[in-house]
Coordinates of C-alpha atoms in Angstrom, one line a residue:
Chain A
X974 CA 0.0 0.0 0.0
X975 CA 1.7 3.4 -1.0
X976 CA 1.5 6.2 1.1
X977 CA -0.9 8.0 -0.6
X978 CA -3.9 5.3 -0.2
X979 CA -3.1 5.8 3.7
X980 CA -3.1 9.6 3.7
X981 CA -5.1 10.2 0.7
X982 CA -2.6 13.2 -0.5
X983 CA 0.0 12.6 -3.3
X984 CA 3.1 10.8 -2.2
X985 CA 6.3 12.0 -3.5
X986 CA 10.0 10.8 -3.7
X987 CA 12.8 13.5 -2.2
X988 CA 16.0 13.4 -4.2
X989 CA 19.0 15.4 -3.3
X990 CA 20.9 17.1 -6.1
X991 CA 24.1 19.1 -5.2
X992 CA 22.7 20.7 -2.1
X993 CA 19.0 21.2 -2.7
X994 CA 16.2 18.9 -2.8
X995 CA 13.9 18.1 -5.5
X996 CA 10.7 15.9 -5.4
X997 CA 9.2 13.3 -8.2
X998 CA 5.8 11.9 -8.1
X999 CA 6.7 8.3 -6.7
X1000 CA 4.3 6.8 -8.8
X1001 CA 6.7 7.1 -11.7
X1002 CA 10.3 6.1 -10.0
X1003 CA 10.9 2.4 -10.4
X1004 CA 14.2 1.9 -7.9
X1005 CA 17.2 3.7 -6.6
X1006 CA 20.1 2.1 -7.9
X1007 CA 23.6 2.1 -6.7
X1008 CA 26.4 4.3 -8.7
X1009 CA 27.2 1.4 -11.3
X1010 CA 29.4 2.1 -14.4
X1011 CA 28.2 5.0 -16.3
X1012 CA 28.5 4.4 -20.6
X1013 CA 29.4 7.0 -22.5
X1014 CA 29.6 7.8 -25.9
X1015 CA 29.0 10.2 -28.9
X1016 CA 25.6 11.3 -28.7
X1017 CA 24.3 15.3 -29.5
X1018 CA 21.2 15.0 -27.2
X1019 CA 22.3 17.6 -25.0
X1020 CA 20.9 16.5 -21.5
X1021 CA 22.0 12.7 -21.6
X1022 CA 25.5 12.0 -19.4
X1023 CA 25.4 8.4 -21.4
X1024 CA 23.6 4.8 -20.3
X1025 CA 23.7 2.7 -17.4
X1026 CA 23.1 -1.1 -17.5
X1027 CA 20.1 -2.0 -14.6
X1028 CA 18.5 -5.6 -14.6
X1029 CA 19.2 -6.1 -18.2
X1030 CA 18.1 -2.7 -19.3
X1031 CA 20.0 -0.2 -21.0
X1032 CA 18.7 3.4 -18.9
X1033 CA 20.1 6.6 -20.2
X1034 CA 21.1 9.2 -17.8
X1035 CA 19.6 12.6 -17.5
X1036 CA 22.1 15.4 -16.3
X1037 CA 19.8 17.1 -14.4
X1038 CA 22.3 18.6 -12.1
X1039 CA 23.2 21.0 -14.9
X1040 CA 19.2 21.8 -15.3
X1041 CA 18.5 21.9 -11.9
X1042 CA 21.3 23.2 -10.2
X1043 CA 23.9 24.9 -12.8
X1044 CA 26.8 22.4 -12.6
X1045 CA 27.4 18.8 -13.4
X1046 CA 28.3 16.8 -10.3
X1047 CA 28.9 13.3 -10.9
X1048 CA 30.1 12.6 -7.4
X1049 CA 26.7 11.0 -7.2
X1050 CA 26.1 8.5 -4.4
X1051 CA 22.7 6.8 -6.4
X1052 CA 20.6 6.7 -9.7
X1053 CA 17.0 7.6 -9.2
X1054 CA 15.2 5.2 -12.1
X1055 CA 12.0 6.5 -12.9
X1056 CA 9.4 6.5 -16.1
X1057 CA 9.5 9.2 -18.2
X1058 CA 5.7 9.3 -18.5
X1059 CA 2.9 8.2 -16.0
X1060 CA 1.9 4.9 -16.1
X1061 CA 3.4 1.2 -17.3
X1062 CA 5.6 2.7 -19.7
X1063 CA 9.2 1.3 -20.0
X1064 CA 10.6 4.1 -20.8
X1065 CA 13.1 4.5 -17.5
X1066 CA 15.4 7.3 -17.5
X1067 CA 18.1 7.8 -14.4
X1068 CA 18.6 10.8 -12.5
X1069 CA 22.0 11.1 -10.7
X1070 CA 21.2 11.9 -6.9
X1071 CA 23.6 13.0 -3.9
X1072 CA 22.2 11.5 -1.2
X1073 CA 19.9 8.7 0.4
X1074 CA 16.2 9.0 -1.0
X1075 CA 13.0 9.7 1.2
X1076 CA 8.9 8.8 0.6
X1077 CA 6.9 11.8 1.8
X1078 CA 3.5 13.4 1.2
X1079 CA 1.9 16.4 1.1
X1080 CA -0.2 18.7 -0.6
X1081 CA 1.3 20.4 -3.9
X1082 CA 1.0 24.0 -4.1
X1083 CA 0.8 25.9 -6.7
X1084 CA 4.2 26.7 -8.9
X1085 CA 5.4 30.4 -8.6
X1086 CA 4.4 31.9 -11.8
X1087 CA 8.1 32.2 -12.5
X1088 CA 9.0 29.1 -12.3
X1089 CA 10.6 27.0 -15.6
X1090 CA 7.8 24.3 -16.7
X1091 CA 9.5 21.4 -15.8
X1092 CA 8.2 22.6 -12.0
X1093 CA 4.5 21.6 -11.3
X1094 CA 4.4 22.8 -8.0
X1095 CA 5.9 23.1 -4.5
X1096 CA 6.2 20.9 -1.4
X1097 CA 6.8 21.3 2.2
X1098 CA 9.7 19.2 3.0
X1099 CA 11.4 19.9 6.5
X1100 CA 10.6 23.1 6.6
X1101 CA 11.7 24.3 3.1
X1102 CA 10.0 24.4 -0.1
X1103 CA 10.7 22.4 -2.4
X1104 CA 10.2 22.2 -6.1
X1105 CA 7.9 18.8 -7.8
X1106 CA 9.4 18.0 -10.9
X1107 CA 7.8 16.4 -14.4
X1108 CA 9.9 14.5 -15.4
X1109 CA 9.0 13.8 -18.7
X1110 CA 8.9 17.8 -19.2
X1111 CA 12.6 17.8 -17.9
X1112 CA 13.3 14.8 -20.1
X1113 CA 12.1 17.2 -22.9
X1114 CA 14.4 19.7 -22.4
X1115 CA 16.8 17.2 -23.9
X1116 CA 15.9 18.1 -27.6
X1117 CA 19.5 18.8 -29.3
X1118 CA 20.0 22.0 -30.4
X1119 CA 23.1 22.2 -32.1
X1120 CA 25.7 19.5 -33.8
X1121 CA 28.2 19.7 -31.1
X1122 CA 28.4 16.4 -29.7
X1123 CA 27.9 15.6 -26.1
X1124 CA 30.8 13.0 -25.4
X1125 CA 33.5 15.8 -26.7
X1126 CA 32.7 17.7 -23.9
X1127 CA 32.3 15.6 -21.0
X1128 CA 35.9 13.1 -20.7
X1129 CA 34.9 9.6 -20.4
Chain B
X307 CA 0.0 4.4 -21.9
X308 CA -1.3 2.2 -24.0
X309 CA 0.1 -1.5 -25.2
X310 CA 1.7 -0.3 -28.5
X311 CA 3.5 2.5 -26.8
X312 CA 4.8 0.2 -23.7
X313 CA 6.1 -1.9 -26.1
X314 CA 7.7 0.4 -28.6
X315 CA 9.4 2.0 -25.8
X316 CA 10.9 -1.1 -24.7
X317 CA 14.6 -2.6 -25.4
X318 CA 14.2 -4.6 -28.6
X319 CA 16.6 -6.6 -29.4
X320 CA 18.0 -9.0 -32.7
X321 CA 18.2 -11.8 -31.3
X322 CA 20.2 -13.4 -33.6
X323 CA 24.6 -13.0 -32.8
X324 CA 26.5 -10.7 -34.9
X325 CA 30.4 -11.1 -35.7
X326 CA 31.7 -7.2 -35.4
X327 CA 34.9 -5.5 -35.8
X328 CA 35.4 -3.4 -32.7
X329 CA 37.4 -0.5 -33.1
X330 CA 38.8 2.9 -31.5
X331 CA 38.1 6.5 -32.8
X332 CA 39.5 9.0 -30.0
X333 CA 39.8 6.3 -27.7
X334 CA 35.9 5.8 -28.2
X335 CA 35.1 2.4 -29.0
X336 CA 33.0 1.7 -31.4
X337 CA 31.5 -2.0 -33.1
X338 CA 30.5 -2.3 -36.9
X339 CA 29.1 -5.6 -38.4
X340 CA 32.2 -7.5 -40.0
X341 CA 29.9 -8.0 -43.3
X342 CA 29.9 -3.9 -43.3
X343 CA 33.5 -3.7 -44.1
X344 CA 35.4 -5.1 -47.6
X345 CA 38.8 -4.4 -46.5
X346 CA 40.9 -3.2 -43.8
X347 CA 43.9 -1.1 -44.9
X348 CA 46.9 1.0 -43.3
X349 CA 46.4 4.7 -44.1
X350 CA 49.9 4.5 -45.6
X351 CA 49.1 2.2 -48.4
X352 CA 46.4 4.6 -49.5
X353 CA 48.3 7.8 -49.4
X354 CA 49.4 8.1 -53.4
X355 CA 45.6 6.9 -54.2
X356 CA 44.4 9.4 -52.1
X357 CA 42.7 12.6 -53.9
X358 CA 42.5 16.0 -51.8
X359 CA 39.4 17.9 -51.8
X360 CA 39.6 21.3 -52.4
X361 CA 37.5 23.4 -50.3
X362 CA 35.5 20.4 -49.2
X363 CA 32.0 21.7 -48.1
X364 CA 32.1 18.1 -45.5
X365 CA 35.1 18.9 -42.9
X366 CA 34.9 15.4 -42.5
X367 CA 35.6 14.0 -46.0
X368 CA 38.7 15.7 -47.7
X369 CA 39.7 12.9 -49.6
X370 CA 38.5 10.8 -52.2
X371 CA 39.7 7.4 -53.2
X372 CA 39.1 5.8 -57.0
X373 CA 38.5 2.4 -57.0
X374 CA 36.6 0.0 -59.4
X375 CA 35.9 3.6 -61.6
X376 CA 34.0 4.7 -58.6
X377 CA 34.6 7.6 -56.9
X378 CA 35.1 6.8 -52.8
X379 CA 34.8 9.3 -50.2
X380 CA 37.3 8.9 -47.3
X381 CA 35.0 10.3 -43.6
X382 CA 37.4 11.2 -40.7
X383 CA 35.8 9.3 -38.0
X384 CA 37.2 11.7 -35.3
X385 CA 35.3 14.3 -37.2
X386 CA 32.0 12.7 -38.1
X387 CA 31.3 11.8 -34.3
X388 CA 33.0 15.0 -32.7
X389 CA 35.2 13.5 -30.9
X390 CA 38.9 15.1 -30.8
X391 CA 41.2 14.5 -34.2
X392 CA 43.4 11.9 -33.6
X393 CA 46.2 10.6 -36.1
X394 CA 44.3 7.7 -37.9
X395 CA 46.4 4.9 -38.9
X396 CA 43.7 2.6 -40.4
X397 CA 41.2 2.7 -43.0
X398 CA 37.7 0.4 -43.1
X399 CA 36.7 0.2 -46.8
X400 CA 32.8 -0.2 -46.3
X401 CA 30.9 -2.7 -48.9
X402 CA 28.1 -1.9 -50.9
X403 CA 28.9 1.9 -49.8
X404 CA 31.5 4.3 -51.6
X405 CA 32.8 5.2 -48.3
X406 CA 35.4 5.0 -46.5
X407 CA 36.6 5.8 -43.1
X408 CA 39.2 6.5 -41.1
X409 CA 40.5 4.9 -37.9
X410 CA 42.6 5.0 -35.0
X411 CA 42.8 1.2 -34.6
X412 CA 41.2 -2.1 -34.6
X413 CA 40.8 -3.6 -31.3
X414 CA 39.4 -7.2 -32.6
X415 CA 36.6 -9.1 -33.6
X416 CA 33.8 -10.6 -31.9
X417 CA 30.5 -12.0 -31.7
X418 CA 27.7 -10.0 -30.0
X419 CA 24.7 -12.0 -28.8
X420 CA 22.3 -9.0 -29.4
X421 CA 21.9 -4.9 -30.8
X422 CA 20.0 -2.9 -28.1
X423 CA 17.7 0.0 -29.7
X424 CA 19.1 3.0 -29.0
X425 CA 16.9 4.2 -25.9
X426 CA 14.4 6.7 -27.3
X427 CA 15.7 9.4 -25.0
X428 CA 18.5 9.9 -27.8
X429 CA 16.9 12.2 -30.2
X430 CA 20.5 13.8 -31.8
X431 CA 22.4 12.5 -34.7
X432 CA 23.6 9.4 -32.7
X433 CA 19.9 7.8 -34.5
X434 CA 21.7 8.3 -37.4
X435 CA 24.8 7.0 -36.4
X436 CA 24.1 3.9 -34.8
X437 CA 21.8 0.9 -35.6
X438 CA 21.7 0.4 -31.6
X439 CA 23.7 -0.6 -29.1
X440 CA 25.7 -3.8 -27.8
X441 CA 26.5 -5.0 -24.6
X442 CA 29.8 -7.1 -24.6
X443 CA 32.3 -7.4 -21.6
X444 CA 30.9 -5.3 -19.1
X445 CA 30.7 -2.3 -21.7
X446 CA 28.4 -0.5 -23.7
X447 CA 29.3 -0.5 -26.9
X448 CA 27.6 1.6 -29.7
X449 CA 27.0 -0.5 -33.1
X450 CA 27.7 2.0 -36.8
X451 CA 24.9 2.2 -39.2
X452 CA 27.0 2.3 -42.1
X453 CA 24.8 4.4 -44.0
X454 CA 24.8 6.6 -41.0
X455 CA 28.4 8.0 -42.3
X456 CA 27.4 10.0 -45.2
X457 CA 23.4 11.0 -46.0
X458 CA 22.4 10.4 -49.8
X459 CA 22.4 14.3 -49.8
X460 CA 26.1 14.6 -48.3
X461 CA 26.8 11.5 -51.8
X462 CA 25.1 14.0 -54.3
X463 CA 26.9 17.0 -52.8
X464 CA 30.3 15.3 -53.1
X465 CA 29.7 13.9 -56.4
X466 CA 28.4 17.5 -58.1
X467 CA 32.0 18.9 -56.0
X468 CA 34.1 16.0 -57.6
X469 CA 32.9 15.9 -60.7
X470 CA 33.3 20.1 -61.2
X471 CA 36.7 19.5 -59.9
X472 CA 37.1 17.2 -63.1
X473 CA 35.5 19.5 -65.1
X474 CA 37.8 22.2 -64.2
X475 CA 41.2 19.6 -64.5
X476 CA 39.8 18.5 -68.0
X477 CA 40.0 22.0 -69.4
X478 CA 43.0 22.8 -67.6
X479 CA 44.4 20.3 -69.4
X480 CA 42.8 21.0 -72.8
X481 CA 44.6 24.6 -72.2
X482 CA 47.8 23.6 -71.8
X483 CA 47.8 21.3 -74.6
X484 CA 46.9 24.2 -77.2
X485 CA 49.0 26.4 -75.6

């Protein structure tokens, strides 16, 4: 039984990128994997750090360090594997994540009008407020925008 | 979600096992079916049958090779996936393609049990690029889409350069020989 059928409010997943927290819905993350090898290789989708290999999948990883908090930290301690869309869709994606994982629930308030669309709204989290991501609407901002290819700039 | 998505979205796989050549651009390794390639040759033995490109609108293809009376196009490998230029010592002379490219080194052959789709979070060039991925030894390794090397726009662009070029060294020619 998830958290939310006890409480009846929206349960969420708290991630810690650099030093900030973030939260995903947790109907969407599928497991928190340990740091395993990460793949890379030339690639221009501008958001992907490369692949990693979980329970026979191949899972690309999102950078979303770089999105979400300007720089890209891969002193990650896990991978945060969740769908990219609601649902039973096997379309995983990893984030990188700093720190252990926590289940919490809450009610979502409403995103400042400022903030970028990949935020759907803000949860109280130890008393701070923290930002509910869409994944799928981060995942998005992975479209490539120019020819320069990812792997030349990151060192493998 | 419904089934036709879930299932497009998951890893498909041939099943069947695939000999590949795996070798290193930039230190990047890379696999390409062994039935891809005619020959394997050192960049050395090409270098008098090697043609420069003048003014190449391709970076990536500055020289052409002649072989069978067709006109090959030589693609720096470094160059075509971005990776840093490296000193190539190798050429792989693709079949059924007038291309060929150029290498840092071959690592070896083997067999790979399966090509992984490239997961659809990859929207760049690399779709072009690769046919999908392989998993051998503990590494991911990305598998070439020969045809991924040069588009049949980047052929027709080449071929209108190359056969000016003659053009222009025909009546070069014809000029010196009345003069």
């Amino acid at each position: 039984m998830s958290m939310s059928e006890t409480t009846g409010q929206p349960s969420f997943v708290i991630m810690q990128i650099g030093k900030r927290h973030f939260a995903l819905p947790s109907d969407i993350v599928v497991e928190l994997a340990p740091p395993v090898r990460l793949h890379r290789f030339p690639h221009t989708s501008p958001l992907l750090a490369g692949v990693i290999v979980r329970r026979g999948r191949i899972v690309p990883v999102y950078d979303a360090a770089s999105v979400l908090v300007g720089n890209s930290a891969f002193t990650q301690r896990f991978y945060l594997i969740a769908r990219r869309r609601p649902g039973k869709s096997a379309d995983f994606g990893a984030i990188p994540v700093n720190g252990e994982c926590e289940l919490a629930s809450g009610e979502v308030l409403a995103p400042a009008p400022d903030r970028p669309v990949y935020v759907t709204g803000s949860l109280a989290f130890n008393d701070e407020l923290i930002d509910v991501l869409d994944f799928s609407a981060l995942a998005a901002l992975n479209a490539p925008s120019g020819s320069q290819p990812r792997s030349a700039e990151i060192p493998s | 979600m419904n089934q036709t998505n879930d299932s497009a979205a998951k890893l498909r796989r041939v099943r069947h096992p695939e000999r590949v050549i795996l070798f290193f651009v930039s230190n990047q390794m890379f696999a390409i079916a062994a039935e891809a390639v005619q020959e394997i040759r050192s960049t050395d033995s090409l270098a008098g049958a090697a043609a420069e490109i003048e003014n190449s609108a391709l970076p990536k293809v500055r020289h052409t090779i002649e072989r069978g009376r067709h006109t090959f196009y030589v693609v720096n490998g470094c160059m075509h996936f971005g990776l840093p230029v490296t000193r190539p010592t190798l050429v792989l002379i693709l079949r059924q393609l007038r291309v060929v490219v150029l290498v840092d080194r071959i690592d070896r052959m083997a067999e790979i049990p399966a090509v992984y789709s490239l997961p659809a979070a990859f929207e760049g060039d690399e779709r072009r690029w690769y046919r999908g991925l392989a998993y051998l030894d503990d590494t991911v390794i990305p598998v070439i889409d020969p045809s991924g090397f040069l588009a049949a726009s980047e052929f027709q662009q080449l071929d209108r350069a190359a056969k000016a070029a003659a053009a222009a060294t025909d009546s070069e020619l014809e000029g010196a020989v009345q003069a």
